[in-house]
Structures are given as structure tokens and as C-alpha cells.
């Protein structure tokens, strides 16, 4: 009897792996052991249908399935109701109550609707064409209807705190893949966004999610949790020129007068729009990786120095000459110690001091091939009288006089 019970237990243990019916040593009850999860209840219906109807990666490389994302299946149930068809009927429990008072309802016929088929066919024909959603030109991104460059609103409220004055812009939206042992290649969406109040307070974040909306929401809220305070000059530009870099990316940022605008990379323009910078010039050298550009620019903004800090380090007076105000000079800061007692071994050029002795690479303008011809020289001489530069005009006249009498 003990041997029989031992064999029954072994058979029952082995059945746990295969999920079969088993009889426990002559007992009358049967047990069914099965897994509670499977491939079909791990994923939602949308992912399963996408795996069946989508095109493989090899097919995408060969150009197949280009219009699969734009086509929308017709909803054949639209415009129809239970019990209303070619032969309209009342179905107790579906389109009519079963009991009306003390009377039990039975199946009945109603008057025929002749135009029913025409109306349904008209609704289906209107659903056939795919209409692309139009976006206001002000709300457009960098290129067409794609997400990078578009505004997605302020971060979500946290308790009683609201981000009413903030606005979030998408900088990068791409598809990434991760490899799973049981699911294979799994697609996810990566979103990089920046949020700011346009008054010197901004932050950026990178988030991933299985769906685009999930990744956008996570990135937007995460950027709101990582805000940084940035010091601005006159609430419109940076304090001084600076050099910054991250990885293989190098950025030379220059301070510009009022009304200059934003002359820089489109990602830097979007970041400046979120921060509140209106006048700036930036040149990128090396890699144009978007994440490196964003990180390098924020590092440079956080490393800015005030005029007083620069004056204390250089032991010099900081004087600004404003060309827009006819050379008006203004003292911005003075050092705490006497400049006479300072060492002579110091950097005098303010631009090189703020750039960290880095020199911006500027391309030399190549003169055209006809620059040395006689016709082009005469053209410059004739054009010079329309310019309000007396010294240059006089120099041209002297050269022309020497050219004619030599």
C-alpha cells in the first residue's frame, strides 16, 4: 500500500509539469493542473493584433507595408442597432424590456425601413477615405506633423501644485527595441522633452514607454521634477560667452544684443524658448547627437559666472561697451582687491577668459574666381559711391587713379 501511494505521488508531481488529468491512487476525484498565464493573456488585444497584421522588420527594409499605419478598418457595426434590420423585431432583454407591467412580451414585427440599407452604405463610404489630421501652423514641430518641436502642455498637477506657467516641448521621439528571452524583440518609445516657465526655470528628462502617449506623459512629468534655475541677463540672454561640451559635442555660445534673435541649432532654439532666452548665437562642432547637445547646453548654462565673480578672479574691472548705444560704457563689476597688487600674469581678453582659452573655428571666405578681373573692379568702384563710407570710397578712388596712370 505504501509503494502504491509513493508511485501515485510521483505520478502527481510529474503531472504538475505537463498539466494532465491524474488519478491519485484510486481516489474518485480528478484534478486539472494548468498554467494561469499564457501568451494570449500576457499581452493586450492590440499588441496581439499588431503582431498578426504588422509587417516584419525584413519586410519594412524591402519597402512593404508603408500604408499600414494610415489605413483605418471600417467599423461595420456603425449605424446599426439590435433588432433594427431588414425585418425589424423586438427582442425582450436586448432592445426591449421582458416584462411590461404584468404582461410578458413576445417577439413582434415592426414596420419596414426602406432607406436603412442606403443610410448604412452611405456611412460606410464616408469612412473609407483616410483624412490626415490638420495641425495649426503655429503648433507645428520642426518638420511637418512629427512630434519633435511640438508643445505638449504643462506637466500634470501634483497634489495642489499646478504648473500653469510652464510649457513642455518634445525634442526627440524615436522607437527603440529591447530583446526578451520569451517575447523576442519588443518595441518601446523613447521621448526627450524640455519644460520651462520662460523666466529662467527649466528642466529636461528622457523617458521610455510601451506607447507614445505613455512615454510623452512620463517624460513631461519627469522634466517637471528636475527643474534648474538659470541666471539670465536682462531676462533675455546669457550673462557672457561660454564654451561647453559633452562627449564629442562642442558648443560655442555667444551673447548678443537685444533684437538679434536665436541663431543656433533647432534644438537649442526650442530650449531657449522654454527658458526665456531671446537673443543668442551658438555654433556646434563635432557630434550633433541630440541628447549630447541638450546636456552640453544645460551644463554651460549652469556654469555661468556673474560679473562680480569674473572681476574677483581676474582682478580687473568689468566694463561693457554697448555699440547699440553709440559706444556707451558701463561698469558692471569691480574686484574686491586692488588691481595694482594683482599679478600681471593673467588673461586680459574677456572673451578668451569666459571661453576657457578656446578659439572658435571660423571658415575663411573664398573669393570668387572673377574677383581679380577688370570688370569686377569697375563694378566695385561704381557701387562704392552708394555706400556711406568716405574712407573706403577715397581708397578705391586712389587705387583707380594709380591703376589708370601706371
Short mmCIF file of C-alpha atoms in Angstrom, two decimals, residues 129-396:
data_model
loop_
_atom_site.label_atom_id
_atom_site.label_comp_id
_atom_site.label_asym_id
_atom_site.label_seq_id
_atom_site.Cartn_x
_atom_site.Cartn_y
_atom_site.Cartn_z
CA UNK A 129 -11.09 57.59 -47.09
CA UNK A 130 -8.25 58.36 -44.67
CA UNK A 131 -8.05 62.04 -43.76
CA UNK A 132 -4.85 63.24 -42.17
CA UNK A 133 -5.30 65.43 -39.12
CA UNK A 134 -4.50 69.07 -39.83
CA UNK A 135 -2.33 70.98 -37.39
CA UNK A 136 -2.29 74.70 -36.87
CA UNK A 137 0.91 76.17 -38.41
CA UNK A 138 1.74 77.72 -35.02
CA UNK A 139 1.59 74.28 -33.35
CA UNK A 140 3.73 72.52 -35.96
CA UNK A 141 7.04 70.97 -34.99
CA UNK A 142 10.36 71.06 -36.75
CA UNK A 143 9.17 69.06 -39.74
CA UNK A 144 5.54 68.50 -40.70
CA UNK A 145 3.30 66.64 -38.30
CA UNK A 146 6.10 64.88 -36.38
CA UNK A 147 6.38 65.30 -32.63
CA UNK A 148 9.87 66.88 -32.20
CA UNK A 149 9.47 70.62 -31.70
CA UNK A 150 5.79 70.48 -30.74
CA UNK A 151 4.27 71.64 -27.47
CA UNK A 152 2.53 69.06 -25.25
CA UNK A 153 1.39 71.40 -22.48
CA UNK A 154 2.46 71.78 -18.87
CA UNK A 155 3.31 68.84 -16.56
CA UNK A 156 0.49 67.17 -14.65
CA UNK A 157 -0.56 68.60 -11.32
CA UNK A 158 0.97 67.10 -8.17
CA UNK A 159 -1.49 67.38 -5.32
CA UNK A 160 -2.37 71.05 -5.04
CA UNK A 161 0.64 72.27 -7.04
CA UNK A 162 -0.08 73.26 -10.64
CA UNK A 163 2.37 74.08 -13.43
CA UNK A 164 0.18 76.70 -15.10
CA UNK A 165 3.03 78.93 -16.32
CA UNK A 166 5.08 76.03 -17.74
CA UNK A 167 5.15 74.65 -21.25
CA UNK A 168 6.77 71.43 -22.46
CA UNK A 169 8.37 70.84 -25.87
CA UNK A 170 9.36 67.49 -27.39
CA UNK A 171 12.99 67.34 -28.52
CA UNK A 172 13.29 63.70 -29.59
CA UNK A 173 10.77 60.93 -30.24
CA UNK A 174 12.15 57.64 -31.53
CA UNK A 175 11.49 53.89 -31.42
CA UNK A 176 13.89 51.65 -29.51
CA UNK A 177 13.93 47.86 -29.20
CA UNK A 178 14.83 45.56 -26.33
CA UNK A 179 15.39 41.81 -26.61
CA UNK A 180 13.46 39.48 -24.31
CA UNK A 181 14.10 35.78 -23.90
CA UNK A 182 10.44 34.80 -24.04
CA UNK A 183 8.91 37.65 -26.07
CA UNK A 184 11.71 38.30 -28.58
CA UNK A 185 12.21 41.80 -29.87
CA UNK A 186 9.96 44.24 -28.02
CA UNK A 187 9.35 47.75 -29.27
CA UNK A 188 9.33 50.79 -26.98
CA UNK A 189 9.18 54.56 -27.49
CA UNK A 190 11.84 56.96 -26.19
CA UNK A 191 10.94 60.63 -25.67
CA UNK A 192 13.25 63.51 -24.70
CA UNK A 193 11.47 66.71 -23.69
CA UNK A 194 12.21 70.05 -22.03
CA UNK A 195 9.85 72.10 -19.87
CA UNK A 196 10.19 75.69 -18.64
CA UNK A 197 8.30 78.75 -17.47
CA UNK A 198 10.07 81.16 -19.91
CA UNK A 199 11.53 83.02 -16.94
CA UNK A 200 14.80 81.21 -16.15
CA UNK A 201 13.37 77.95 -14.75
CA UNK A 202 13.63 74.81 -16.92
CA UNK A 203 14.42 71.10 -16.90
CA UNK A 204 14.72 68.18 -19.30
CA UNK A 205 14.19 64.42 -18.99
CA UNK A 206 14.30 61.22 -21.03
CA UNK A 207 11.59 58.57 -20.58
CA UNK A 208 10.53 55.35 -22.29
CA UNK A 209 7.22 53.56 -22.53
CA UNK A 210 5.35 50.87 -24.49
CA UNK A 211 3.11 53.52 -26.08
CA UNK A 212 3.79 57.03 -27.37
CA UNK A 213 1.32 58.70 -25.00
CA UNK A 214 2.80 56.90 -22.01
CA UNK A 215 6.34 57.96 -22.93
CA UNK A 216 5.25 61.57 -23.53
CA UNK A 217 3.47 61.77 -20.19
CA UNK A 218 6.37 60.22 -18.26
CA UNK A 219 8.96 62.47 -19.92
CA UNK A 220 6.86 65.60 -19.34
CA UNK A 221 6.28 64.88 -15.64
CA UNK A 222 9.87 63.80 -15.06
CA UNK A 223 11.16 67.04 -16.62
CA UNK A 224 8.94 68.97 -14.22
CA UNK A 225 10.61 67.18 -11.30
CA UNK A 226 14.14 68.15 -12.44
CA UNK A 227 13.89 71.92 -12.74
CA UNK A 228 17.02 74.09 -12.73
CA UNK A 229 17.29 77.82 -12.06
CA UNK A 230 19.24 79.64 -14.78
CA UNK A 231 20.56 83.18 -14.37
CA UNK A 232 19.67 85.42 -17.33
CA UNK A 233 20.97 88.84 -18.33
CA UNK A 234 18.12 91.36 -18.63
CA UNK A 235 15.73 88.37 -18.82
CA UNK A 236 16.57 87.87 -22.49
CA UNK A 237 20.09 86.40 -22.99
CA UNK A 238 23.04 84.76 -21.22
CA UNK A 239 25.48 86.55 -18.92
CA UNK A 240 28.56 86.06 -21.08
CA UNK A 241 30.05 83.96 -23.87
CA UNK A 242 30.95 80.43 -22.84
CA UNK A 243 32.24 77.13 -24.17
CA UNK A 244 30.64 73.84 -23.21
CA UNK A 245 30.80 70.25 -24.33
CA UNK A 246 29.53 66.74 -23.69
CA UNK A 247 31.01 63.65 -25.31
CA UNK A 248 32.12 64.55 -28.84
CA UNK A 249 29.86 67.63 -28.95
CA UNK A 250 31.36 71.12 -28.57
CA UNK A 251 29.22 74.26 -28.37
CA UNK A 252 30.41 77.89 -28.53
CA UNK A 253 27.67 80.19 -27.23
CA UNK A 254 27.81 83.97 -27.71
CA UNK A 255 25.87 86.72 -26.00
CA UNK A 256 24.03 89.05 -28.39
CA UNK A 257 22.27 92.45 -28.11
CA UNK A 258 18.55 92.97 -27.94
CA UNK A 259 16.71 92.12 -31.16
CA UNK A 260 19.36 89.74 -32.52
CA UNK A 261 17.20 86.63 -32.24
CA UNK A 262 18.14 82.96 -31.90
CA UNK A 263 20.77 81.86 -34.44
CA UNK A 264 21.56 78.30 -33.39
CA UNK A 265 20.53 74.65 -33.71
CA UNK A 266 16.79 73.99 -33.73
CA UNK A 267 17.03 72.01 -30.50
CA UNK A 268 18.81 74.94 -28.83
CA UNK A 269 16.13 77.29 -30.16
CA UNK A 270 13.43 75.15 -28.53
CA UNK A 271 15.34 75.04 -25.24
CA UNK A 272 15.85 78.83 -25.29
CA UNK A 273 12.15 79.26 -25.96
CA UNK A 274 11.32 77.21 -22.85
CA UNK A 275 13.89 79.04 -20.69
CA UNK A 276 13.10 82.56 -21.91
CA UNK A 277 16.27 83.38 -23.90
CA UNK A 278 15.50 85.57 -26.91
CA UNK A 279 18.95 86.67 -28.19
CA UNK A 280 21.70 84.10 -28.69
CA UNK A 281 24.23 82.75 -31.16
CA UNK A 282 25.59 79.21 -30.84
CA UNK A 283 27.87 77.14 -33.03
CA UNK A 284 28.13 73.35 -32.69
CA UNK A 285 31.29 71.47 -33.58
CA UNK A 286 31.69 67.71 -33.66
CA UNK A 287 28.81 65.34 -33.00
CA UNK A 288 25.22 66.53 -33.38
CA UNK A 289 23.76 63.88 -31.11
CA UNK A 290 20.57 65.47 -29.79
CA UNK A 291 20.92 64.21 -26.23
CA UNK A 292 24.54 65.39 -26.09
CA UNK A 293 23.54 68.83 -27.39
CA UNK A 294 20.89 69.23 -24.69
CA UNK A 295 23.16 68.05 -21.88
CA UNK A 296 26.09 70.20 -23.03
CA UNK A 297 23.93 73.33 -23.29
CA UNK A 298 22.45 72.91 -19.81
CA UNK A 299 25.93 72.28 -18.38
CA UNK A 300 27.15 75.54 -19.92
CA UNK A 301 24.15 77.47 -18.61
CA UNK A 302 24.68 76.17 -15.08
CA UNK A 303 28.41 77.05 -15.18
CA UNK A 304 27.80 80.70 -15.97
CA UNK A 305 29.55 83.23 -13.73
CA UNK A 306 28.33 86.58 -12.55
CA UNK A 307 30.24 89.75 -13.37
CA UNK A 308 31.36 90.03 -9.77
CA UNK A 309 32.83 86.51 -9.82
CA UNK A 310 34.73 87.27 -13.02
CA UNK A 311 36.04 90.55 -11.58
CA UNK A 312 37.27 88.81 -8.41
CA UNK A 313 39.02 86.05 -10.38
CA UNK A 314 40.69 88.35 -12.92
CA UNK A 315 41.26 91.27 -10.51
CA UNK A 316 40.03 93.62 -13.22
CA UNK A 317 37.11 95.97 -13.61
CA UNK A 318 34.38 94.64 -15.90
CA UNK A 319 33.31 97.41 -18.28
CA UNK A 320 30.74 96.87 -21.00
CA UNK A 321 30.78 98.96 -24.17
CA UNK A 322 27.37 98.92 -25.87
CA UNK A 323 27.66 99.52 -29.61
CA UNK A 324 23.89 99.76 -29.94
CA UNK A 325 24.01 102.86 -27.67
CA UNK A 326 26.79 104.61 -29.62
CA UNK A 327 29.63 103.10 -27.59
CA UNK A 328 28.18 103.84 -24.16
CA UNK A 329 30.33 102.20 -21.47
CA UNK A 330 29.07 100.97 -18.15
CA UNK A 331 30.94 99.45 -15.21
CA UNK A 332 29.37 96.10 -14.39
CA UNK A 333 31.61 94.94 -11.52
CA UNK A 334 34.80 95.81 -9.64
CA UNK A 335 37.19 93.46 -7.82
CA UNK A 336 37.36 93.39 -4.05
CA UNK A 337 41.17 93.65 -4.03
CA UNK A 338 43.28 96.45 -5.51
CA UNK A 339 44.09 95.79 -9.21
CA UNK A 340 47.58 97.26 -8.71
CA UNK A 341 48.50 94.47 -6.30
CA UNK A 342 47.33 91.79 -8.69
CA UNK A 343 49.69 89.61 -10.70
CA UNK A 344 50.50 90.60 -14.25
CA UNK A 345 50.23 87.01 -15.43
CA UNK A 346 46.52 86.97 -16.22
CA UNK A 347 44.16 86.79 -19.16
CA UNK A 348 43.05 90.24 -20.28
CA UNK A 349 40.76 89.27 -23.15
CA UNK A 350 37.28 88.87 -21.64
CA UNK A 351 36.10 86.61 -24.45
CA UNK A 352 39.03 84.22 -24.03
CA UNK A 353 38.54 84.26 -20.27
CA UNK A 354 34.92 83.16 -20.50
CA UNK A 355 35.58 80.67 -23.31
CA UNK A 356 38.37 78.98 -21.36
CA UNK A 357 41.09 79.86 -23.91
CA UNK A 358 39.11 78.10 -26.65
CA UNK A 359 39.12 79.61 -30.13
CA UNK A 360 36.05 79.35 -32.35
CA UNK A 361 36.79 77.76 -35.72
CA UNK A 362 35.63 80.13 -38.44
CA UNK A 363 35.68 79.27 -42.12
CA UNK A 364 37.60 81.63 -44.39
CA UNK A 365 35.53 83.21 -47.13
CA UNK A 366 36.86 82.11 -50.51
CA UNK A 367 36.81 84.98 -53.05
CA UNK A 368 35.07 84.22 -56.37
CA UNK A 369 37.11 83.42 -59.46
CA UNK A 370 36.21 86.74 -61.10
CA UNK A 371 37.41 88.88 -58.17
CA UNK A 372 40.63 89.89 -59.95
CA UNK A 373 39.01 90.76 -63.28
CA UNK A 374 38.83 94.35 -64.60
CA UNK A 375 35.05 94.31 -64.95
CA UNK A 376 34.50 93.32 -61.33
CA UNK A 377 36.92 96.06 -60.18
CA UNK A 378 34.98 98.70 -62.11
CA UNK A 379 31.73 97.32 -60.67
CA UNK A 380 33.03 97.75 -57.11
CA UNK A 381 34.18 101.31 -57.89
CA UNK A 382 30.77 102.30 -59.27
CA UNK A 383 28.97 100.64 -56.36
CA UNK A 384 31.11 102.41 -53.79
CA UNK A 385 29.52 105.83 -54.32
CA UNK A 386 26.25 104.49 -52.94
CA UNK A 387 27.88 103.50 -49.64
CA UNK A 388 28.19 105.89 -46.73
CA UNK A 389 31.87 105.13 -46.11
CA UNK A 390 34.06 108.07 -47.15
CA UNK A 391 37.42 106.49 -46.29
CA UNK A 392 36.74 103.34 -48.27
CA UNK A 393 35.48 105.36 -51.24
CA UNK A 394 38.59 107.51 -51.14
CA UNK A 395 40.80 104.41 -51.01
CA UNK A 396 39.07 103.00 -54.06
#
